[in-house]
Amino acid sequence: MTMEPNPTSDHILDWLEGSVSFFPSFLDDPYNNSAYIQEYQLWDQGQDISSQYQTDANTCSPNATNSTTTIVVAASTTSTTSLEPYGSINLPLSDLPKKRNATDESSLKPSQSHKHKRIKSRPMNEADNGDAAVEGTVVRKSGGNKKGAAKANGNNCNSGNNKEGRWAEQLLNPCAAAIAGGNLNRVQHLLYVLHELASPTGDANHRLAAYGLRALTNHLSSSSSATSSGSITFASTEPRFFQRSLLKFYEVSPWFSFPNNIANASILQVLAEEPNSSRTLHILDIGVSHGVQWPTFLEALSRRPGGPPPLVRLTVVPASSSTENGQNMETPFSIGPPGDNFSSRLLGFAQSMNVNLQINRLDNQPLQTLNAEIIDTSPDETLIVCAQFRLHHLNHNTPDERSEFLKVLRNMEPKGVILNENNMECCCSSCGNFATGFSRRVEYLWRFLDSTSSAFKGRESDERRVMEGEAAKALTNQREMNEGREKWCGRMKEAGFVGEIFGEDAIDGARALLRKYDSNWEMKVEENSTSVGLWWKGQPVSFCSLWKLDGNGPCLE
């Protein structure tokens, strides 16, 4: 049965109780909060940057009304400190949108008291031509014009896969490399330029610069609490608004709706192959959908030939908030706001679909200790595991928690395992230095911000802010340890699974769904039809795969 590409139809929206009549108060002015606005200080070259440098990455530059046409970051000719040569970075920005004028978003305008306090002891040479020269860093500004100002509201989508147009990365990645190499002077230059250009309400480049600047300064800071300061995430929202934000995002972007659609179709495919239709269906949900995935599935289940199973058990393993040595360990998109519990709404929706649904939440249950006894499965059930965007949180070094967890899943003897994950390289400290890992995190966030800008057609909204703020956790999360599709497939095979070919319904339904969205999205069927990839502007984002037990493999202990 093909999953229809209509995840936000009216009757499914009904599963949310009531309507959102208000937004959290902090969303009215999220970047002008004195609790997390910090002074921008430039350190002395002899000081420890990890404890002395603090910056305000949350507010707009006082020069926001001017467009930046050329940025030149060159070695200082006046510094007495011996530095490694690093050449220059020339970023022609004449064709790129300006930094968003702070007055365009009245709710985001910094208070006047911070306007001149943000940059303290800024080393600047006077320039008669309006250029700001900062010890070798030259930021040339041109007068504003309506054409350039209008560009700030656009998608800038043509630069999505054009490295020359992605100027934020050309500042963030060299800055991370300079931090890793201890080149304090260059770090100072690049942070200042980033501060001048970063904006939380511009195009994807400006937003990436803002989130990246915050992440870099948090990395340099000695304060562990700085990691979450100024961020708008799922956990900081009101439950009803949180659910509305998810539904809106599913409506405009396939980032999650595409893998969820394939997962639902895969469950129906496995269920259709079972000879005994009277068995209980038991789904182990290890994901980040926060319940939004399941209404569409329950509707399809009710329309299945022969009707739904006599009982559908949904065991949910939600992620739990975690920190380690003061560092953020939360997987992006995994932690909802306090008080959010979709179980009652989903049970009511299931009843309207004549589906006998039972939900069991395993709160505060680490994946590392999950087993068949905890989920209370039995041989009389059809057990299907749905793991989406959570397993990359498991360590893959020593100990290898990923391989061990896959072995645990194998011993549960499920009829099928759906594995959907980010299709990107790992950015943990064991797979490269700080600069390498940070550049990979930046690449991940760029694809999200660029695609989300297109999804919202460049328009600002509270829902967009929340989704982007949650995605930006990838820059600071120490457990964001992705792996490419090939490595995940290798792990599954080693654990005793074999890839299953997706049926025509799953493939056709995914293609039909993707036609709803921006034309820069594409799907690629790989691994002999056992894997389906989601790509944005020619670059991989995620993959979906279906697995069954390898009948020739032993049960792994």
Coordinates of C-alpha atoms in Angstrom, one line a residue:
M1 CA 0.0 0.0 0.0
T2 CA 1.5 3.3 -1.1
M3 CA 1.8 5.9 1.6
E4 CA 0.0 9.0 0.4
P5 CA 2.1 12.2 0.4
N6 CA -0.3 14.1 2.6
P7 CA 1.3 14.2 6.1
T8 CA -0.6 17.3 7.2
S9 CA -4.1 16.6 6.0
D10 CA -6.9 18.2 8.0
H11 CA -8.0 15.0 9.8
I12 CA -4.4 14.3 10.9
L13 CA -4.0 17.9 12.2
D14 CA -7.0 17.1 14.4
W15 CA -4.8 14.9 16.6
L16 CA -3.4 18.1 18.1
E17 CA -5.7 19.4 20.7
G18 CA -6.8 23.0 20.3
S19 CA -4.9 25.7 18.4
V20 CA -1.8 27.7 19.3
S21 CA -3.1 31.1 20.4
F22 CA 0.2 32.3 21.8
F23 CA 3.9 32.0 21.4
P24 CA 6.5 31.8 24.2
S25 CA 7.4 35.3 25.4
F26 CA 11.1 34.9 24.5
L27 CA 10.3 34.4 20.9
D28 CA 9.2 38.0 20.7
D29 CA 12.7 39.2 21.3
P30 CA 15.0 36.1 21.4
Y31 CA 18.2 38.0 20.6
N32 CA 17.8 40.9 23.0
N33 CA 17.9 39.2 26.3
S34 CA 20.2 40.6 28.9
A35 CA 20.6 37.2 30.5
Y36 CA 22.8 36.0 27.7
I37 CA 24.1 39.2 25.9
Q38 CA 27.8 39.4 26.6
E39 CA 30.4 42.0 25.8
Y40 CA 32.6 41.5 22.8
Q41 CA 36.2 41.6 24.1
L42 CA 39.4 41.2 22.2
W43 CA 42.1 39.5 24.2
D44 CA 45.7 40.4 24.6
Q45 CA 48.0 38.2 22.5
G46 CA 49.6 36.8 25.7
Q47 CA 46.3 35.8 27.2
D48 CA 44.7 32.4 27.2
I49 CA 41.9 32.5 24.6
S50 CA 40.0 29.7 26.2
S51 CA 39.3 31.8 29.2
Q52 CA 39.6 35.4 28.1
Y53 CA 37.6 35.7 24.9
Q54 CA 33.9 36.3 25.1
T55 CA 31.7 37.6 22.3
D56 CA 28.1 38.6 21.7
A57 CA 27.0 36.3 18.8
N58 CA 23.4 37.0 19.4
T59 CA 23.0 40.6 18.3
C60 CA 23.3 42.3 15.0
S61 CA 26.3 44.4 14.1
P62 CA 25.9 48.2 14.6
N63 CA 26.9 48.4 11.0
A64 CA 24.1 46.2 9.8
T65 CA 22.7 48.8 7.4
N66 CA 25.8 48.7 5.3
S67 CA 26.5 46.0 2.8
T68 CA 29.9 44.3 2.8
T69 CA 31.4 44.2 -0.6
T70 CA 34.8 42.8 0.0
I71 CA 36.5 41.1 3.0
V72 CA 40.3 40.8 3.1
V73 CA 41.9 39.0 6.0
A74 CA 45.6 39.4 5.7
A75 CA 48.6 39.1 8.0
S76 CA 49.1 42.1 10.3
T77 CA 52.0 44.3 9.4
T78 CA 52.1 45.9 12.9
S79 CA 52.0 42.9 15.1
T80 CA 55.2 42.1 17.0
T81 CA 54.1 38.5 17.7
S82 CA 55.7 35.8 15.5
L83 CA 52.9 34.1 13.5
E84 CA 52.7 31.3 11.0
P85 CA 52.1 32.6 7.5
Y86 CA 48.6 32.1 6.4
G87 CA 48.1 34.2 3.3
S88 CA 44.9 36.0 2.7
I89 CA 41.3 35.3 2.2
N90 CA 39.4 37.3 -0.4
L91 CA 35.7 36.9 -0.3
P92 CA 33.9 38.9 -3.1
L93 CA 30.4 39.5 -1.7
S94 CA 29.1 42.1 -4.1
D95 CA 26.6 39.6 -5.5
L96 CA 25.5 38.2 -2.2
P97 CA 22.7 39.6 0.0
K98 CA 23.5 42.2 2.6
K99 CA 23.5 41.6 6.3
R100 CA 19.8 42.0 7.4
N101 CA 19.0 45.4 8.7
A102 CA 18.2 45.2 12.3
T103 CA 15.3 47.6 11.9
D104 CA 13.7 45.2 9.5
E105 CA 12.9 42.9 12.4
S106 CA 11.8 45.3 15.1
S107 CA 11.4 42.5 17.6
L108 CA 15.1 41.6 17.1
K109 CA 16.6 45.1 17.4
P110 CA 19.3 45.2 20.0
S111 CA 18.9 47.7 22.8
Q112 CA 20.7 50.9 22.4
S113 CA 22.6 50.3 25.6
H114 CA 24.5 47.5 23.9
K115 CA 25.1 49.1 20.6
H116 CA 28.5 50.6 21.6
K117 CA 29.4 48.2 24.4
R118 CA 29.5 45.1 22.3
I119 CA 33.1 45.7 21.0
K120 CA 35.4 46.6 23.8
S121 CA 39.0 47.8 23.2
R122 CA 38.6 47.2 19.5
P123 CA 41.9 47.8 17.7
M124 CA 40.8 49.9 14.8
N125 CA 42.7 52.4 12.6
E126 CA 40.7 55.4 11.3
A127 CA 40.0 55.4 7.6
D128 CA 38.6 58.3 5.7
N129 CA 37.0 56.2 3.0
G130 CA 34.6 54.4 5.4
D131 CA 36.6 51.1 5.5
A132 CA 37.1 49.5 8.9
A133 CA 40.7 48.3 9.2
V134 CA 41.3 45.9 12.1
E135 CA 45.0 44.9 12.3
G136 CA 45.1 43.6 8.8
T137 CA 41.4 42.8 8.5
V138 CA 39.7 45.2 6.1
V139 CA 35.9 45.2 5.8
R140 CA 35.0 47.5 3.0
K141 CA 31.4 48.8 3.1
S142 CA 29.3 50.3 0.4
G143 CA 26.3 52.4 0.7
G144 CA 22.9 50.7 1.0
N145 CA 20.7 50.3 -2.1
K146 CA 17.2 48.9 -2.4
K147 CA 18.3 46.1 -4.8
G148 CA 20.9 44.8 -2.4
A149 CA 18.6 45.1 0.6
A150 CA 15.9 43.1 -1.2
K151 CA 18.4 40.3 -1.7
A152 CA 18.7 39.8 2.1
N153 CA 15.2 38.4 2.1
G154 CA 15.8 35.8 -0.6
N155 CA 16.9 32.2 -0.5
N156 CA 20.3 32.7 -2.1
C157 CA 19.7 29.1 -3.2
N158 CA 22.0 29.3 -6.2
S159 CA 25.0 29.3 -3.8
G160 CA 23.9 26.1 -2.0
N161 CA 26.5 23.9 -3.7
N162 CA 28.8 26.7 -4.8
K163 CA 31.7 26.9 -2.4
E164 CA 32.6 30.4 -3.6
G165 CA 29.2 31.6 -2.7
R166 CA 29.2 30.0 0.7
W167 CA 31.3 32.7 2.4
A168 CA 30.3 31.9 5.9
E169 CA 32.2 28.6 5.7
Q170 CA 35.2 30.4 4.3
L171 CA 35.4 32.3 7.5
L172 CA 34.3 29.7 10.0
N173 CA 36.5 26.9 8.9
P174 CA 39.7 28.9 8.8
C175 CA 38.9 30.3 12.2
A176 CA 38.5 26.7 13.6
A177 CA 41.8 25.8 12.0
A178 CA 43.4 28.8 13.6
I179 CA 42.0 27.8 17.0
A180 CA 43.4 24.3 16.5
G181 CA 46.8 25.7 15.5
G182 CA 46.9 28.3 18.3
N183 CA 47.2 31.2 15.9
L184 CA 45.6 33.8 18.2
N185 CA 46.0 36.8 15.9
R186 CA 44.2 35.2 13.0
V187 CA 41.5 33.9 15.3
Q188 CA 41.0 37.5 16.5
H189 CA 40.7 38.8 12.9
L190 CA 38.2 36.2 11.8
L191 CA 36.0 36.4 14.8
Y192 CA 35.8 40.1 14.3
V193 CA 34.8 39.8 10.7
L194 CA 32.3 37.1 11.6
H195 CA 30.8 39.4 14.2
E196 CA 30.4 42.1 11.6
L197 CA 28.5 39.8 9.2
A198 CA 26.6 37.4 11.5
S199 CA 22.8 37.8 11.6
P200 CA 20.1 35.5 12.9
T201 CA 17.6 36.8 10.4
G202 CA 19.6 37.0 7.1
D203 CA 20.0 34.4 4.4
A204 CA 21.6 31.0 5.0
N205 CA 25.1 32.4 5.0
H206 CA 24.3 35.1 7.6
R207 CA 22.6 32.6 9.8
L208 CA 25.4 30.1 9.5
A209 CA 27.8 32.8 10.5
A210 CA 25.7 33.7 13.5
Y211 CA 25.4 30.1 14.7
G212 CA 29.0 29.3 13.9
L213 CA 30.3 32.4 15.7
R214 CA 28.4 31.4 18.8
A215 CA 29.7 27.9 18.7
L216 CA 33.3 29.0 18.3
T217 CA 33.1 31.5 21.1
N218 CA 31.5 28.8 23.3
H219 CA 34.4 26.6 22.4
L220 CA 36.9 29.3 23.5
S221 CA 34.9 30.1 26.6
S222 CA 35.8 28.6 30.0
S223 CA 32.1 28.8 31.0
S224 CA 30.3 25.5 30.5
S225 CA 27.0 27.3 30.7
A226 CA 27.8 29.2 27.5
T227 CA 26.9 26.2 25.4
S228 CA 23.2 26.7 25.5
S229 CA 23.0 30.5 26.1
G230 CA 20.9 32.4 23.6
S231 CA 19.7 29.2 21.8
I232 CA 16.1 28.6 20.9
T233 CA 15.6 24.9 20.9
F234 CA 12.8 22.3 21.2
A235 CA 13.3 22.1 24.9
S236 CA 12.8 25.8 25.4
T237 CA 9.4 26.0 23.7
E238 CA 5.8 25.5 24.8
P239 CA 4.5 22.0 24.0
R240 CA 1.6 23.0 21.6
F241 CA 3.8 25.5 19.7
F242 CA 6.5 22.7 19.5
Q243 CA 4.1 20.3 17.9
R244 CA 2.9 23.1 15.5
S245 CA 6.5 23.8 14.5
L246 CA 7.1 20.2 13.7
L247 CA 3.9 19.9 11.6
K248 CA 4.8 23.1 9.7
F249 CA 8.3 21.9 9.0
Y250 CA 7.0 18.5 7.8
E251 CA 4.7 20.5 5.5
V252 CA 7.5 22.6 3.9
S253 CA 10.6 20.3 4.1
P254 CA 11.2 16.6 3.4
W255 CA 14.1 16.5 5.9
F256 CA 12.1 14.3 8.2
S257 CA 8.9 13.7 6.4
F258 CA 10.7 11.8 3.6
P259 CA 12.4 9.2 5.9
N260 CA 9.3 8.9 8.0
N261 CA 7.2 8.1 4.9
I262 CA 9.6 5.4 3.8
A263 CA 9.7 4.0 7.3
N264 CA 6.0 3.7 7.5
A265 CA 5.8 2.1 4.1
S266 CA 8.5 -0.3 5.1
I267 CA 6.5 -1.4 8.2
L268 CA 3.5 -2.0 6.0
Q269 CA 5.7 -4.0 3.6
V270 CA 7.1 -6.2 6.4
L271 CA 3.6 -6.7 7.9
A272 CA 2.2 -7.7 4.5
E273 CA 4.8 -10.5 4.2
E274 CA 3.7 -12.1 7.6
P275 CA 1.5 -15.2 7.0
N276 CA -0.4 -14.7 10.3
S277 CA -2.4 -11.5 10.2
S278 CA -3.8 -12.1 13.7
R279 CA -0.5 -11.5 15.4
T280 CA 0.1 -8.4 17.5
L281 CA 2.2 -5.7 15.8
H282 CA 4.9 -4.4 18.1
I283 CA 6.9 -1.3 16.9
L284 CA 10.0 -0.2 18.8
D285 CA 10.3 3.5 18.1
I286 CA 13.8 4.9 18.6
G287 CA 13.5 8.2 16.7
V288 CA 13.0 11.9 16.7
S289 CA 9.5 12.3 15.3
H290 CA 7.9 13.1 18.7
G291 CA 4.7 11.3 17.5
V292 CA 4.2 13.2 14.3
Q293 CA 5.2 10.2 12.2
W294 CA 2.4 7.9 13.5
P295 CA -1.0 9.4 12.5
T296 CA -0.3 8.9 8.8
F297 CA 0.8 5.3 9.5
L298 CA -2.3 4.5 11.7
E299 CA -4.5 5.9 8.9
A300 CA -2.8 3.6 6.3
L301 CA -3.0 0.7 8.7
S302 CA -6.8 1.2 9.1
R303 CA -7.1 1.0 5.3
R304 CA -5.0 -2.1 4.9
P305 CA -6.7 -5.1 3.2
G306 CA -8.1 -7.2 6.1
G307 CA -7.9 -4.2 8.5
P308 CA -5.4 -3.4 11.2
P309 CA -3.9 -6.1 13.5
P310 CA -5.9 -6.9 16.6
L311 CA -3.4 -5.0 18.7
V312 CA -0.7 -2.4 17.8
R313 CA 2.0 -1.9 20.5
L314 CA 4.1 1.2 20.2
T315 CA 7.1 1.2 22.6
V316 CA 8.8 4.6 22.5
V317 CA 12.3 5.1 23.7
P318 CA 12.6 8.9 24.0
A319 CA 16.0 10.6 24.3
S320 CA 16.9 12.0 27.6
S321 CA 18.7 15.3 28.3
S322 CA 22.4 14.7 29.1
T323 CA 25.6 16.7 29.7
E324 CA 29.1 15.4 30.3
N325 CA 31.7 17.7 31.9
G326 CA 29.4 20.6 31.3
Q327 CA 29.3 19.8 27.5
N328 CA 26.1 19.4 25.5
M329 CA 25.4 15.7 24.7
E330 CA 21.9 16.1 23.3
T331 CA 21.3 14.7 19.8
P332 CA 19.7 17.5 17.7
F333 CA 15.9 17.1 17.3
S334 CA 15.7 14.4 20.0
I335 CA 14.6 16.4 23.2
G336 CA 11.2 17.9 23.3
P337 CA 9.9 20.5 25.7
P338 CA 8.9 19.6 29.3
G339 CA 5.3 18.5 29.5
D340 CA 5.1 17.3 25.9
N341 CA 3.4 13.9 25.8
F342 CA 1.9 12.9 22.5
S343 CA 0.5 9.6 23.8
S344 CA -2.9 10.8 24.8
R345 CA -3.4 12.6 21.5
L346 CA -2.2 9.7 19.5
L347 CA -4.4 7.2 21.4
G348 CA -7.4 9.4 20.6
F349 CA -6.5 9.5 16.9
A350 CA -6.0 5.8 16.8
Q351 CA -9.5 5.3 18.3
S352 CA -11.0 7.4 15.6
M353 CA -9.2 5.2 13.0
N354 CA -10.5 2.0 14.7
V355 CA -7.0 0.9 15.6
N356 CA -6.4 -0.8 18.9
L357 CA -3.3 1.1 20.0
Q358 CA -1.2 0.6 23.1
I359 CA 1.7 3.0 23.9
N360 CA 4.5 2.4 26.4
R361 CA 7.1 5.1 27.0
L362 CA 10.5 4.0 28.4
D363 CA 11.6 7.4 29.8
N364 CA 15.2 7.7 31.0
Q365 CA 16.1 4.5 29.3
P366 CA 19.7 4.6 27.8
L367 CA 20.0 2.7 24.5
Q368 CA 23.2 1.1 25.9
T369 CA 21.1 -1.0 28.4
L370 CA 18.0 -1.7 26.2
N371 CA 17.1 -5.3 25.8
A372 CA 14.2 -7.7 24.9
E373 CA 13.1 -7.9 28.6
I374 CA 12.8 -4.2 29.0
I375 CA 10.7 -3.7 25.9
D376 CA 8.6 -6.8 26.9
T377 CA 8.5 -8.5 23.6
S378 CA 7.4 -12.0 22.9
P379 CA 7.7 -14.6 20.1
D380 CA 4.0 -14.3 19.4
E381 CA 4.4 -10.7 18.2
T382 CA 5.6 -9.2 14.9
L383 CA 8.4 -7.0 16.2
I384 CA 9.6 -4.2 13.9
V385 CA 12.4 -1.8 15.0
C386 CA 12.3 1.8 13.7
A387 CA 15.5 3.6 14.4
Q388 CA 15.8 7.1 13.0
F389 CA 18.6 9.6 13.6
R390 CA 19.4 8.4 17.1
L391 CA 22.0 5.7 16.7
H392 CA 24.8 8.1 15.7
H393 CA 24.7 9.3 19.3
L394 CA 26.2 6.0 20.3
N395 CA 30.0 5.8 20.6
H396 CA 31.8 4.1 17.8
N397 CA 35.3 4.0 19.2
T398 CA 36.1 2.3 22.5
P399 CA 33.8 0.8 23.5
D400 CA 32.0 0.4 20.2
E401 CA 28.5 1.0 21.5
R402 CA 27.0 1.0 18.0
S403 CA 28.0 -2.6 17.1
E404 CA 27.0 -3.8 20.5
F405 CA 23.6 -2.2 20.2
L406 CA 23.0 -3.7 16.8
K407 CA 23.8 -7.1 18.2
V408 CA 21.2 -6.5 20.9
L409 CA 18.7 -5.7 18.2
R410 CA 19.7 -8.9 16.4
N411 CA 19.0 -11.0 19.5
M412 CA 15.5 -9.5 19.8
E413 CA 14.8 -11.3 16.5
P414 CA 12.8 -8.6 14.9
K415 CA 10.9 -9.2 11.6
G416 CA 12.4 -6.0 10.2
V417 CA 14.7 -3.1 11.2
I418 CA 14.4 0.3 9.6
L419 CA 17.6 2.3 9.9
N420 CA 17.5 6.0 8.8
E421 CA 20.5 8.1 9.5
N422 CA 22.5 11.2 8.5
N423 CA 24.7 10.3 5.5
M424 CA 27.8 12.4 6.5
E425 CA 31.2 11.8 7.9
C426 CA 31.9 11.6 11.6
C427 CA 33.0 14.8 13.4
C428 CA 34.1 13.4 16.7
S429 CA 37.6 14.0 18.2
S430 CA 38.7 10.5 17.4
C431 CA 38.1 11.0 13.6
G432 CA 40.0 14.2 13.3
N433 CA 41.1 17.3 15.1
F434 CA 38.8 20.2 16.2
A435 CA 39.1 21.9 12.8
T436 CA 38.2 18.8 10.8
G437 CA 35.2 18.0 13.1
F438 CA 34.0 21.6 13.1
S439 CA 34.1 21.8 9.3
R440 CA 31.9 18.7 9.0
R441 CA 29.4 20.1 11.5
V442 CA 29.3 23.3 9.5
E443 CA 28.7 21.3 6.3
Y444 CA 25.7 19.6 8.0
L445 CA 24.2 22.8 9.3
W446 CA 24.7 24.6 6.0
R447 CA 22.6 22.0 4.2
F448 CA 19.9 22.3 6.8
L449 CA 19.9 26.1 6.8
D450 CA 20.1 26.4 3.0
S451 CA 17.2 23.9 2.4
T452 CA 15.2 25.4 5.2
S453 CA 15.6 28.9 3.7
S454 CA 14.1 27.5 0.5
A455 CA 11.4 25.7 2.4
F456 CA 10.2 28.9 4.1
K457 CA 10.9 30.9 0.9
G458 CA 13.2 33.2 2.8
R459 CA 10.5 34.3 5.1
E460 CA 11.1 34.7 8.8
S461 CA 8.9 32.8 11.2
D462 CA 8.9 31.5 14.8
E463 CA 8.7 27.9 13.5
R464 CA 11.7 28.4 11.4
R465 CA 13.7 29.9 14.3
V466 CA 13.0 26.9 16.5
M467 CA 13.9 24.3 13.8
E468 CA 17.1 26.1 12.9
G469 CA 18.1 26.7 16.6
E470 CA 17.6 23.0 17.2
A471 CA 19.7 22.0 14.2
A472 CA 22.5 24.4 15.3
K473 CA 23.0 22.1 18.4
A474 CA 25.1 20.0 16.0
L475 CA 27.8 22.6 16.2
T476 CA 28.3 22.1 19.9
N477 CA 27.0 18.6 20.5
Q478 CA 30.0 16.4 21.4
R479 CA 28.1 13.3 20.5
E480 CA 27.2 14.2 17.0
M481 CA 29.2 11.3 15.5
N482 CA 27.8 10.6 12.0
E483 CA 28.8 7.9 9.7
G484 CA 28.3 7.4 6.0
R485 CA 25.8 5.0 4.5
E486 CA 28.5 2.5 3.6
K487 CA 29.8 2.2 7.1
W488 CA 26.3 1.8 8.6
C489 CA 25.5 -0.9 6.1
G490 CA 28.7 -2.7 7.0
R491 CA 27.8 -2.6 10.7
M492 CA 24.4 -4.0 10.0
K493 CA 25.8 -6.9 8.0
E494 CA 28.4 -7.6 10.7
A495 CA 25.6 -7.7 13.3
G496 CA 23.7 -10.4 11.4
F497 CA 21.3 -8.5 9.2
V498 CA 20.8 -8.5 5.4
G499 CA 19.5 -5.7 3.3
E500 CA 15.9 -6.0 2.1
I501 CA 14.7 -4.5 -1.2
F502 CA 12.2 -1.7 -0.8
G503 CA 8.9 -2.5 -2.5
E504 CA 7.3 -0.5 -5.3
D505 CA 4.9 1.1 -2.9
A506 CA 7.6 2.5 -0.7
I507 CA 9.6 3.9 -3.7
D508 CA 6.7 5.3 -5.6
G509 CA 5.3 6.9 -2.4
A510 CA 8.6 8.5 -1.6
R511 CA 8.9 9.9 -5.1
A512 CA 5.3 11.3 -5.0
L513 CA 6.0 12.9 -1.6
L514 CA 9.3 14.5 -2.8
R515 CA 7.4 16.2 -5.7
K516 CA 5.7 18.4 -3.1
Y517 CA 8.9 20.1 -2.2
D518 CA 11.6 22.2 -3.7
S519 CA 13.1 20.9 -6.9
N520 CA 16.6 20.9 -5.5
W521 CA 15.6 17.8 -3.4
E522 CA 16.2 14.4 -5.0
M523 CA 16.1 10.8 -4.0
K524 CA 18.6 8.1 -5.0
V525 CA 17.9 4.4 -4.9
E526 CA 21.2 2.7 -3.9
E527 CA 22.6 -0.6 -2.8
N528 CA 20.5 -2.7 -5.2
S529 CA 17.3 -1.0 -4.0
T530 CA 18.0 -1.7 -0.3
S531 CA 18.8 1.9 0.5
V532 CA 17.2 5.2 -0.5
G533 CA 19.1 8.5 -0.2
L534 CA 17.8 12.0 0.3
W535 CA 20.0 14.6 -1.4
W536 CA 20.0 18.4 -1.4
K537 CA 21.6 20.2 -4.4
G538 CA 23.6 17.2 -5.3
Q539 CA 24.9 16.5 -1.8
P540 CA 23.8 13.6 0.5
V541 CA 21.7 14.4 3.6
S542 CA 20.3 11.1 4.9
F543 CA 19.6 7.6 3.9
C544 CA 16.8 5.1 4.6
S545 CA 17.4 1.3 4.7
L546 CA 15.4 -1.8 5.5
W547 CA 17.0 -4.9 7.1
K548 CA 16.0 -8.4 8.0
L549 CA 17.7 -11.2 9.9
D550 CA 20.4 -13.1 8.0
G551 CA 19.1 -16.6 8.1
N552 CA 22.7 -17.9 7.6
G553 CA 24.0 -15.9 10.5
P554 CA 24.2 -17.2 14.1
C555 CA 22.5 -15.4 17.0
L556 CA 25.1 -13.0 18.3
E557 CA 25.7 -12.9 22.1

